[in-house]
PDB file of C-alpha atoms and ligand atoms in Angstrom:
ATOM      1  CA  MET A 830      -0.104  -0.120   0.026  1.00 95.00           C
ATOM      2  CA  ARG A 831       1.054   3.210  -0.595  1.00 97.00           C
ATOM      3  CA  ILE A 832      -0.168   5.498   2.610  1.00 98.00           C
ATOM      4  CA  VAL A 833       0.167   9.105   3.145  1.00 98.00           C
ATOM      5  CA  LEU A 834       0.100  10.062   7.215  1.00 98.00           C
ATOM      6  CA  VAL A 835      -1.184  13.366   8.487  1.00 98.00           C
ATOM      7  CA  GLY A 836      -2.305  15.218  11.781  1.00 98.00           C
ATOM      8  CA  PRO A 837      -0.193  18.338  13.879  1.00 98.00           C
ATOM      9  CA  PRO A 838       2.598  18.233  15.165  1.00 97.00           C
ATOM     10  CA  GLY A 839       2.302  15.940  17.826  1.00 96.00           C
ATOM     11  CA  ALA A 840      -0.654  14.569  16.988  1.00 98.00           C
ATOM     12  CA  GLY A 841       1.529  10.441  17.468  1.00 97.00           C
ATOM     13  CA  LYS A 842       1.753  10.458  13.183  1.00 98.00           C
ATOM     14  CA  GLY A 843       5.945   8.738  14.091  1.00 96.00           C
ATOM     15  CA  THR A 844       4.351   6.278  17.357  1.00 96.00           C
ATOM     16  CA  GLN A 845       1.237   4.930  15.250  1.00 97.00           C
ATOM     17  CA  ALA A 846       3.385   4.432  11.327  1.00 97.00           C
ATOM     18  CA  ALA A 847       6.479   2.612  13.091  1.00 95.00           C
ATOM     19  CA  TYR A 848       3.546   0.096  13.753  1.00 96.00           C
ATOM     20  CA  LEU A 849       1.341   0.389  10.905  1.00 97.00           C
ATOM     21  CA  ALA A 850       4.550   0.085   9.329  1.00 97.00           C
ATOM     22  CA  GLU A 851       5.129  -3.360  10.739  1.00 96.00           C
ATOM     23  CA  ASN A 852       1.978  -4.394  10.282  1.00 96.00           C
ATOM     24  CA  LEU A 853       2.538  -3.717   6.667  1.00 96.00           C
ATOM     25  CA  ALA A 854       5.072  -4.949   5.872  1.00 97.00           C
ATOM     26  CA  ILE A 855       6.073  -1.375   4.532  1.00 98.00           C
ATOM     27  CA  PRO A 856       9.035   1.035   5.100  1.00 98.00           C
ATOM     28  CA  HIS A 857       8.569   4.250   6.898  1.00 98.00           C
ATOM     29  CA  ILE A 858       9.330   6.805   5.595  1.00 98.00           C
ATOM     30  CA  SER A 859       9.573  10.284   7.702  1.00 98.00           C
ATOM     31  CA  THR A 860      10.721  13.652   6.300  1.00 98.00           C
ATOM     32  CA  GLY A 861      11.125  14.973   9.645  1.00 97.00           C
ATOM     33  CA  ASP A 862      13.589  11.714  10.307  1.00 96.00           C
ATOM     34  CA  LEU A 863      15.305  12.188   7.887  1.00 97.00           C
ATOM     35  CA  PHE A 864      16.478  15.734   7.745  1.00 97.00           C
ATOM     36  CA  ARG A 865      16.856  15.065  11.495  1.00 95.00           C
ATOM     37  CA  ALA A 866      19.693  12.385  10.693  1.00 96.00           C
ATOM     38  CA  ASN A 867      20.799  14.398   8.025  1.00 97.00           C
ATOM     39  CA  ILE A 868      22.107  16.843  11.238  1.00 95.00           C
ATOM     40  CA  SER A 869      22.663  14.629  13.316  1.00 94.00           C
ATOM     41  CA  GLN A 870      25.418  13.743  10.463  1.00 96.00           C
ATOM     42  CA  GLY A 871      26.625  17.541   9.241  1.00 96.00           C
ATOM     43  CA  THR A 872      25.596  17.385   6.243  1.00 97.00           C
ATOM     44  CA  PRO A 873      25.364  20.170   4.233  1.00 96.00           C
ATOM     45  CA  LEU A 874      21.291  19.265   3.841  1.00 96.00           C
ATOM     46  CA  GLY A 875      21.436  18.669   6.890  1.00 97.00           C
ATOM     47  CA  LEU A 876      23.382  22.388   7.811  1.00 96.00           C
ATOM     48  CA  GLU A 877      20.514  24.008   5.364  1.00 96.00           C
ATOM     49  CA  ALA A 878      17.186  22.433   7.199  1.00 97.00           C
ATOM     50  CA  LYS A 879      18.555  22.853  10.849  1.00 96.00           C
ATOM     51  CA  SER A 880      17.598  26.749  10.661  1.00 95.00           C
ATOM     52  CA  TYR A 881      14.076  26.100   9.578  1.00 97.00           C
ATOM     53  CA  MET A 882      13.520  22.623  11.970  1.00 97.00           C
ATOM     54  CA  ASP A 883      14.913  25.337  15.246  1.00 95.00           C
ATOM     55  CA  ALA A 884      12.035  28.433  14.066  1.00 95.00           C
ATOM     56  CA  GLY A 885       9.107  25.536  13.492  1.00 96.00           C
ATOM     57  CA  ASN A 886       9.135  26.758   9.006  1.00 98.00           C
ATOM     58  CA  LEU A 887       9.244  24.697   6.838  1.00 98.00           C
ATOM     59  CA  VAL A 888      12.329  23.439   5.059  1.00 98.00           C
ATOM     60  CA  PRO A 889      12.053  24.859   1.494  1.00 98.00           C
ATOM     61  CA  ASP A 890      10.124  22.361  -0.854  1.00 98.00           C
ATOM     62  CA  GLU A 891      13.173  22.796  -3.805  1.00 96.00           C
ATOM     63  CA  VAL A 892      15.061  20.714  -0.995  1.00 95.00           C
ATOM     64  CA  THR A 893      12.680  18.208   0.619  1.00 98.00           C
ATOM     65  CA  ILE A 894      10.654  17.233  -2.566  1.00 97.00           C
ATOM     66  CA  GLY A 895      14.304  15.866  -3.926  1.00 96.00           C
ATOM     67  CA  MET A 896      14.670  14.419  -0.517  1.00 97.00           C
ATOM     68  CA  ALA A 897      11.981  12.380  -0.441  1.00 97.00           C
ATOM     69  CA  ARG A 898      11.600  11.267  -4.124  1.00 96.00           C
ATOM     70  CA  ASP A 899      15.122   9.606  -3.408  1.00 96.00           C
ATOM     71  CA  ARG A 900      14.166   7.841  -0.082  1.00 97.00           C
ATOM     72  CA  MET A 901      10.597   6.482  -2.204  1.00 97.00           C
ATOM     73  CA  ASN A 902      13.096   5.235  -5.349  1.00 96.00           C
ATOM     74  CA  GLN A 903      14.867   3.032  -2.792  1.00 97.00           C
ATOM     75  CA  ALA A 904      14.477  -0.789  -3.564  1.00 97.00           C
ATOM     76  CA  ASP A 905      12.796  -0.905  -0.290  1.00 97.00           C
ATOM     77  CA  ALA A 906       9.349   1.644  -1.461  1.00 97.00           C
ATOM     78  CA  ALA A 907       8.375  -0.323  -4.897  1.00 96.00           C
ATOM     79  CA  ASN A 908       5.911  -2.019  -3.769  1.00 94.00           C
ATOM     80  CA  GLY A 909       4.148   0.634  -1.103  1.00 97.00           C
ATOM     81  CA  PHE A 910       5.300   3.352   1.623  1.00 98.00           C
ATOM     82  CA  LEU A 911       3.820   5.103   5.049  1.00 98.00           C
ATOM     83  CA  LEU A 912       4.755   8.915   4.362  1.00 98.00           C
ATOM     84  CA  ASP A 913       4.836  10.358   7.509  1.00 98.00           C
ATOM     85  CA  GLY A 914       5.060  14.690   7.428  1.00 98.00           C
ATOM     86  CA  PHE A 915       5.454  14.870   3.368  1.00 98.00           C
ATOM     87  CA  PRO A 916       3.597  15.637   1.551  1.00 98.00           C
ATOM     88  CA  ARG A 917       3.097  19.151   3.778  1.00 98.00           C
ATOM     89  CA  ASN A 918       1.720  21.368   1.945  1.00 98.00           C
ATOM     90  CA  VAL A 919      -0.123  21.958  -1.435  1.00 98.00           C
ATOM     91  CA  SER A 920       2.367  21.645  -3.475  1.00 98.00           C
ATOM     92  CA  GLN A 921       4.471  19.084  -2.640  1.00 98.00           C
ATOM     93  CA  ALA A 922       1.259  16.819  -2.902  1.00 98.00           C
ATOM     94  CA  GLU A 923       1.129  18.080  -7.085  1.00 98.00           C
ATOM     95  CA  ALA A 924       5.030  17.013  -6.790  1.00 98.00           C
ATOM     96  CA  LEU A 925       4.262  13.378  -5.160  1.00 98.00           C
ATOM     97  CA  ASP A 926       1.517  12.903  -7.552  1.00 98.00           C
ATOM     98  CA  GLU A 927       3.877  14.051 -10.671  1.00 97.00           C
ATOM     99  CA  ALA A 928       6.177  11.269  -9.166  1.00 96.00           C
ATOM    100  CA  LEU A 929       3.641   8.938  -8.493  1.00 97.00           C
ATOM    101  CA  LYS A 930       2.262   9.264 -12.006  1.00 96.00           C
ATOM    102  CA  ASP A 931       5.343   8.641 -13.313  1.00 94.00           C
ATOM    103  CA  ASP A 932       5.946   5.370 -11.987  1.00 93.00           C
ATOM    104  CA  SER A 933       2.399   4.863 -12.738  1.00 95.00           C
ATOM    105  CA  VAL A 934       1.410   3.951  -9.076  1.00 96.00           C
ATOM    106  CA  GLN A 935      -1.255   5.828  -7.256  1.00 96.00           C
ATOM    107  CA  LEU A 936      -1.962   6.133  -3.069  1.00 97.00           C
ATOM    108  CA  ASP A 937      -4.209   3.569  -2.088  1.00 97.00           C
ATOM    109  CA  ALA A 938      -5.019   6.335   1.432  1.00 97.00           C
ATOM    110  CA  VAL A 939      -4.457  10.123   3.565  1.00 98.00           C
ATOM    111  CA  LEU A 940      -4.538   8.963   6.915  1.00 98.00           C
ATOM    112  CA  ASP A 941      -5.750  11.700   8.685  1.00 98.00           C
ATOM    113  CA  LEU A 942      -5.098  12.128  12.726  1.00 98.00           C
ATOM    114  CA  GLU A 943      -7.684  13.930  14.629  1.00 98.00           C
ATOM    115  CA  VAL A 944      -6.365  15.073  18.083  1.00 97.00           C
ATOM    116  CA  PRO A 945      -7.636  17.908  20.174  1.00 96.00           C
ATOM    117  CA  GLU A 946      -4.827  20.710  19.983  1.00 94.00           C
ATOM    118  CA  ASP A 947      -4.654  20.753  24.121  1.00 94.00           C
ATOM    119  CA  GLU A 948      -3.452  16.836  24.474  1.00 96.00           C
ATOM    120  CA  VAL A 949      -1.091  17.426  21.313  1.00 96.00           C
ATOM    121  CA  VAL A 950       0.912  20.112  23.901  1.00 94.00           C
ATOM    122  CA  LYS A 951       1.248  18.049  26.907  1.00 95.00           C
ATOM    123  CA  ARG A 952       1.897  14.819  24.328  1.00 96.00           C
ATOM    124  CA  ILE A 953       4.947  17.566  22.469  1.00 96.00           C
ATOM    125  CA  ALA A 954       5.761  18.789  26.600  1.00 94.00           C
ATOM    126  CA  GLY A 955       6.991  14.707  27.355  1.00 94.00           C
ATOM    127  CA  ARG A 956       8.372  13.901  24.704  1.00 96.00           C
ATOM    128  CA  ARG A 957      11.975  12.392  24.219  1.00 96.00           C
ATOM    129  CA  ILE A 958      13.563  11.034  21.163  1.00 95.00           C
ATOM    130  CA  CYS A 959      16.944   9.201  20.700  1.00 96.00           C
ATOM    131  CA  ARG A 960      19.944  10.492  19.750  1.00 94.00           C
ATOM    132  CA  LYS A 961      20.947   7.425  17.469  1.00 94.00           C
ATOM    133  CA  ASP A 962      17.275   7.317  16.364  1.00 93.00           C
ATOM    134  CA  SER A 963      14.873   9.919  16.406  1.00 90.00           C
ATOM    135  CA  GLY A 964      12.698   7.328  14.910  1.00 90.00           C
ATOM    136  CA  HIS A 965      11.888   6.050  18.491  1.00 95.00           C
ATOM    137  CA  VAL A 966       9.887   8.473  21.007  1.00 95.00           C
ATOM    138  CA  PHE A 967       8.906   8.142  24.001  1.00 96.00           C
ATOM    139  CA  HIS A 968       6.919  10.408  26.215  1.00 96.00           C
ATOM    140  CA  VAL A 969       7.810  11.029  30.013  1.00 95.00           C
ATOM    141  CA  ALA A 970       4.685   9.779  31.160  1.00 95.00           C
ATOM    142  CA  TYR A 971       2.765   8.360  28.013  1.00 95.00           C
ATOM    143  CA  ASN A 972       5.257   5.854  27.033  1.00 94.00           C
ATOM    144  CA  PRO A 973       8.412   5.963  29.536  1.00 96.00           C
ATOM    145  CA  PRO A 974      11.103   4.103  29.064  1.00 97.00           C
ATOM    146  CA  LYS A 975      11.821   1.359  30.977  1.00 97.00           C
ATOM    147  CA  GLN A 976      14.818   3.375  32.713  1.00 97.00           C
ATOM    148  CA  GLU A 977      14.971   7.580  32.059  1.00 95.00           C
ATOM    149  CA  GLY A 978      16.861   8.536  29.565  1.00 96.00           C
ATOM    150  CA  VAL A 979      18.032   5.515  27.904  1.00 98.00           C
ATOM    151  CA  CYS A 980      15.927   4.215  24.779  1.00 98.00           C
ATOM    152  CA  ASP A 981      14.680   0.689  24.791  1.00 96.00           C
ATOM    153  CA  VAL A 982      15.110   0.115  21.095  1.00 95.00           C
ATOM    154  CA  CYS A 983      19.032   0.681  21.117  1.00 97.00           C
ATOM    155  CA  GLY A 984      20.082   1.888  23.949  1.00 97.00           C
ATOM    156  CA  GLY A 985      20.641   5.311  23.142  1.00 97.00           C
ATOM    157  CA  GLU A 986      20.709   8.722  25.020  1.00 97.00           C
ATOM    158  CA  LEU A 987      17.713  10.505  24.970  1.00 97.00           C
ATOM    159  CA  TYR A 988      16.506  14.086  24.728  1.00 95.00           C
ATOM    160  CA  GLN A 989      14.316  17.250  24.335  1.00 95.00           C
ATOM    161  CA  ARG A 990      13.711  17.637  20.525  1.00 93.00           C
ATOM    162  CA  ASP A 991      15.163  21.209  19.939  1.00 90.00           C
ATOM    163  CA  ASP A 992      12.092  22.149  17.896  1.00 94.00           C
ATOM    164  CA  ASP A 993      10.032  21.293  21.148  1.00 95.00           C
ATOM    165  CA  ARG A 994      10.631  23.993  22.811  1.00 90.00           C
ATOM    166  CA  GLU A 995       6.594  26.181  23.741  1.00 88.00           C
ATOM    167  CA  ASP A 996       7.446  28.955  21.266  1.00 88.00           C
ATOM    168  CA  THR A 997       8.364  26.433  18.790  1.00 93.00           C
ATOM    169  CA  VAL A 998       5.853  24.372  18.771  1.00 94.00           C
ATOM    170  CA  ARG A 999       2.962  27.471  18.328  1.00 93.00           C
ATOM    171  CA  ASN A1000       4.629  28.203  15.206  1.00 96.00           C
ATOM    172  CA  ARG A1001       4.822  24.297  13.959  1.00 96.00           C
ATOM    173  CA  LEU A1002       1.047  24.291  14.956  1.00 97.00           C
ATOM    174  CA  GLU A1003       0.076  27.489  12.799  1.00 97.00           C
ATOM    175  CA  VAL A1004       2.070  26.440  10.276  1.00 98.00           C
ATOM    176  CA  TYR A1005       0.347  22.924  10.074  1.00 98.00           C
ATOM    177  CA  HIS A1006      -2.866  24.788   9.989  1.00 98.00           C
ATOM    178  CA  THR A1007      -2.502  27.952   7.619  1.00 98.00           C
ATOM    179  CA  GLN A1008       0.275  24.935   4.725  1.00 98.00           C
ATOM    180  CA  THR A1009      -0.541  21.418   5.757  1.00 98.00           C
ATOM    181  CA  GLU A1010      -4.225  20.485   6.527  1.00 98.00           C
ATOM    182  CA  PRO A1011      -5.325  21.817   3.004  1.00 98.00           C
ATOM    183  CA  ILE A1012      -3.602  19.215   1.728  1.00 98.00           C
ATOM    184  CA  ILE A1013      -6.478  17.510   3.319  1.00 98.00           C
ATOM    185  CA  ASP A1014      -9.068  18.971   0.433  1.00 98.00           C
ATOM    186  CA  TYR A1015      -6.504  18.057  -1.694  1.00 98.00           C
ATOM    187  CA  TYR A1016      -7.102  14.283  -1.332  1.00 98.00           C
ATOM    188  CA  ARG A1017     -10.728  14.131  -0.211  1.00 98.00           C
ATOM    189  CA  ALA A1018     -11.064  15.604  -3.536  1.00 98.00           C
ATOM    190  CA  GLN A1019      -9.297  12.175  -4.805  1.00 97.00           C
ATOM    191  CA  GLY A1020     -11.523  10.569  -2.426  1.00 96.00           C
ATOM    192  CA  LEU A1021      -8.392   9.095  -0.341  1.00 97.00           C
ATOM    193  CA  VAL A1022      -9.328  10.358   2.789  1.00 97.00           C
ATOM    194  CA  THR A1023     -10.774   8.450   6.272  1.00 97.00           C
ATOM    195  CA  THR A1024     -10.220  10.576   9.822  1.00 97.00           C
ATOM    196  CA  ILE A1025      -9.755   8.350  12.273  1.00 98.00           C
ATOM    197  CA  SER A1026      -9.227   9.840  16.892  1.00 98.00           C
ATOM    198  CA  ALA A1027      -5.620   9.705  18.083  1.00 98.00           C
ATOM    199  CA  MET A1028      -7.256  10.166  21.385  1.00 98.00           C
ATOM    200  CA  GLY A1029      -6.749   7.134  23.719  1.00 97.00           C
ATOM    201  CA  LYS A1030      -4.201   4.108  24.193  1.00 96.00           C
ATOM    202  CA  VAL A1031      -1.300   3.666  20.939  1.00 96.00           C
ATOM    203  CA  GLN A1032      -2.757   0.355  21.029  1.00 97.00           C
ATOM    204  CA  ASP A1033      -6.552   1.608  20.159  1.00 98.00           C
ATOM    205  CA  VAL A1034      -5.368   3.833  18.115  1.00 98.00           C
ATOM    206  CA  THR A1035      -3.250   1.539  15.444  1.00 98.00           C
ATOM    207  CA  ALA A1036      -6.423  -0.982  16.176  1.00 98.00           C
ATOM    208  CA  ARG A1037      -8.466   1.505  14.580  1.00 98.00           C
ATOM    209  CA  ALA A1038      -5.711   2.728  12.069  1.00 98.00           C
ATOM    210  CA  MET A1039      -5.799  -0.757  10.807  1.00 97.00           C
ATOM    211  CA  ALA A1040      -9.236  -1.061  10.796  1.00 97.00           C
ATOM    212  CA  ALA A1041      -9.698   2.018   8.611  1.00 96.00           C
ATOM    213  CA  LEU A1042      -7.186   1.040   6.036  1.00 95.00           C
ATOM    214  CA  GLU A1043      -8.421  -2.077   5.834  1.00 91.00           C
ATOM    215  CA  ARG A1044     -11.469  -0.270   4.727  1.00 88.00           C
ATOM    216  CA  GLU A1045      -9.733   2.071   2.278  1.00 83.00           C
ATOM    217  CA  ALA A1046      -8.261  -1.682   1.041  1.00 78.00           C
ATOM    218  CA  ALA A1047     -11.845  -3.078   0.046  1.00 76.00           C
TER     219      ALA A1047
HETATM  220  P1  AP5 B1934       8.313  16.446  12.253  1.00 57.86           P
HETATM  221  O1  AP5 B1934       9.784  15.511  12.974  1.00 57.86           O
HETATM  222  O2  AP5 B1934       7.654  15.672  10.628  1.00 57.86           O
HETATM  223  O3  AP5 B1934       7.116  16.643  13.472  1.00 57.86           O
HETATM  224  P2  AP5 B1934       5.661  17.291  13.122  1.00 57.86           P
HETATM  225  O4  AP5 B1934       5.054  16.997  11.792  1.00 57.86           O
HETATM  226  O5  AP5 B1934       5.585  18.318  13.422  1.00 57.86           O
HETATM  227  O6  AP5 B1934       5.564  16.302  14.278  1.00 57.86           O
HETATM  228  P3  AP5 B1934       6.396  15.538  15.097  1.00 57.86           P
HETATM  229  O7  AP5 B1934       7.594  14.498  14.773  1.00 57.86           O
HETATM  230  O8  AP5 B1934       6.732  16.397  16.400  1.00 57.86           O
HETATM  231  O9  AP5 B1934       4.884  14.604  15.852  1.00 57.86           O
HETATM  232  P4  AP5 B1934       4.499  13.410  15.892  1.00 57.86           P
HETATM  233  O10 AP5 B1934       3.160  13.416  14.783  1.00 57.86           O
HETATM  234  O11 AP5 B1934       5.428  12.502  14.966  1.00 57.86           O
HETATM  235  O12 AP5 B1934       4.243  12.402  16.999  1.00 57.86           O
HETATM  236  P5  AP5 B1934       4.358  11.300  18.110  1.00 57.86           P
HETATM  237  O13 AP5 B1934       4.301   9.912  17.682  1.00 57.86           O
HETATM  238  O14 AP5 B1934       6.341  11.966  18.243  1.00 57.86           O
HETATM  239  O15 AP5 B1934       8.846  17.698  11.503  1.00 57.86           O
HETATM  240  C1  AP5 B1934      10.214  18.131  12.220  1.00 57.86           C
HETATM  241  C2  AP5 B1934       9.730  19.700  11.832  1.00 57.86           C
HETATM  242  O16 AP5 B1934      11.390  19.293  10.126  1.00 57.86           O
HETATM  243  C3  AP5 B1934       9.246  20.389  10.168  1.00 57.86           C
HETATM  244  O17 AP5 B1934       8.449  21.954  11.665  1.00 57.86           O
HETATM  245  C4  AP5 B1934       9.760  20.830   8.863  1.00 57.86           C
HETATM  246  O18 AP5 B1934      10.572  21.529  10.144  1.00 57.86           O
HETATM  247  C5  AP5 B1934      10.559  19.516   9.091  1.00 57.86           C
HETATM  248  N1  AP5 B1934      10.117  19.212   8.020  1.00 57.86           N
HETATM  249  C6  AP5 B1934       9.863  17.856   8.251  1.00 57.86           C
HETATM  250  N2  AP5 B1934       9.098  18.004   7.135  1.00 57.86           N
HETATM  251  C7  AP5 B1934       9.082  18.512   6.017  1.00 57.86           C
HETATM  252  C8  AP5 B1934       8.689  18.446   4.645  1.00 57.86           C
HETATM  253  N3  AP5 B1934       7.623  17.750   4.716  1.00 57.86           N
HETATM  254  N4  AP5 B1934       8.384  19.866   4.174  1.00 57.86           N
HETATM  255  C9  AP5 B1934       8.998  20.310   4.836  1.00 57.86           C
HETATM  256  N5  AP5 B1934       9.469  20.680   5.724  1.00 57.86           N
HETATM  257  C10 AP5 B1934       9.491  19.397   6.780  1.00 57.86           C
HETATM  258  O19 AP5 B1934       4.223  11.098  19.562  1.00 57.86           O
HETATM  259  C11 AP5 B1934       4.221  12.836  20.353  1.00 57.86           C
HETATM  260  C12 AP5 B1934       4.574  12.518  21.971  1.00 57.86           C
HETATM  261  O20 AP5 B1934       3.250  11.839  22.084  1.00 57.86           O
HETATM  262  C13 AP5 B1934       5.499  10.850  21.532  1.00 57.86           C
HETATM  263  O21 AP5 B1934       5.785  11.525  23.469  1.00 57.86           O
HETATM  264  C14 AP5 B1934       4.677  10.081  22.260  1.00 57.86           C
HETATM  265  O22 AP5 B1934       5.323   9.084  22.996  1.00 57.86           O
HETATM  266  C15 AP5 B1934       3.240  10.234  22.192  1.00 57.86           C
HETATM  267  N6  AP5 B1934       2.288   9.905  21.881  1.00 57.86           N
HETATM  268  C16 AP5 B1934       2.155   9.435  20.611  1.00 57.86           C
HETATM  269  N7  AP5 B1934       0.289   8.615  20.378  1.00 57.86           N
HETATM  270  C17 AP5 B1934      -0.132   8.582  21.920  1.00 57.86           C
HETATM  271  C18 AP5 B1934      -0.749   8.205  22.617  1.00 57.86           C
HETATM  272  N8  AP5 B1934      -1.830   7.950  21.926  1.00 57.86           N
HETATM  273  N9  AP5 B1934      -1.091   8.532  23.907  1.00 57.86           N
HETATM  274  C19 AP5 B1934      -0.576   8.988  25.052  1.00 57.86           C
HETATM  275  N10 AP5 B1934       0.818   9.608  23.703  1.00 57.86           N
HETATM  276  C20 AP5 B1934       1.035   9.407  23.039  1.00 57.86           C
HETATM  277 MG1   MG B1935       7.086  12.786  13.640  1.00 57.86          MG
END
């Protein structure tokens, strides 16, 4: 399946994507994680992305679209992928449509995670991620690691993301409403959107998401 996951910052996209990708045996492609990996490796792309990310703004399309395309062209994504955080504005959605058309394939579903803003703020405030792999995500209260400050998956150090500061979060939410939410209408016009509540336990949200994807695939 080819799936786009959309939802506000802190909705639980990365958390859900890890389970959904495993269940569906497709790679989880997160542009945020790709940028963070570039930043920790000190690449030119990482250096360019960091200033935008630290301010909570979108990294320019010219950089982002090429990076996402390169990742989607890797062998493991030939039969499907789960996109998390891409596309993030209408021009990225149009670029993705073009790329899929070139490959004679199409999206199967756009899964929209709905969470009230006060919950998003709590989720972000307590989030801790792994230095070795920013796809390893925890929460000090809702999903604590077995040992404080240590990643359960790989033993890496847990830390708070630079863009999880309160003022940056406010801007990320604003950017989500103005630039990213319009892609929901863009995909609704293609009949692809299925909205689920991302409230409640992580496993319950995964079950809801799997049921919605099975309906879309039927
Ligand atoms: P990105 O990394 O994509 O961040 P985001 O969209 O803001 O989303 P988050 O990663 O903050 O949240 P999430 O929904 O993944 O939630 P999570 O699972 O971690 O992007 C970062 C930046 O990179 C952007 O601001 C931009 O600068 C740049 N960028 C990325 N893609 C781009 C693009 N396409 N174009 C341009 N720029 C781009 O969960 C949050 C917390 O909640 C965790 O602590 C988790 O444990 C907890 N949690 C999860 N589910 C539950 C639950 N059910 N109950 C309780 N707690 C839960
Ligand atoms: Mg994420």
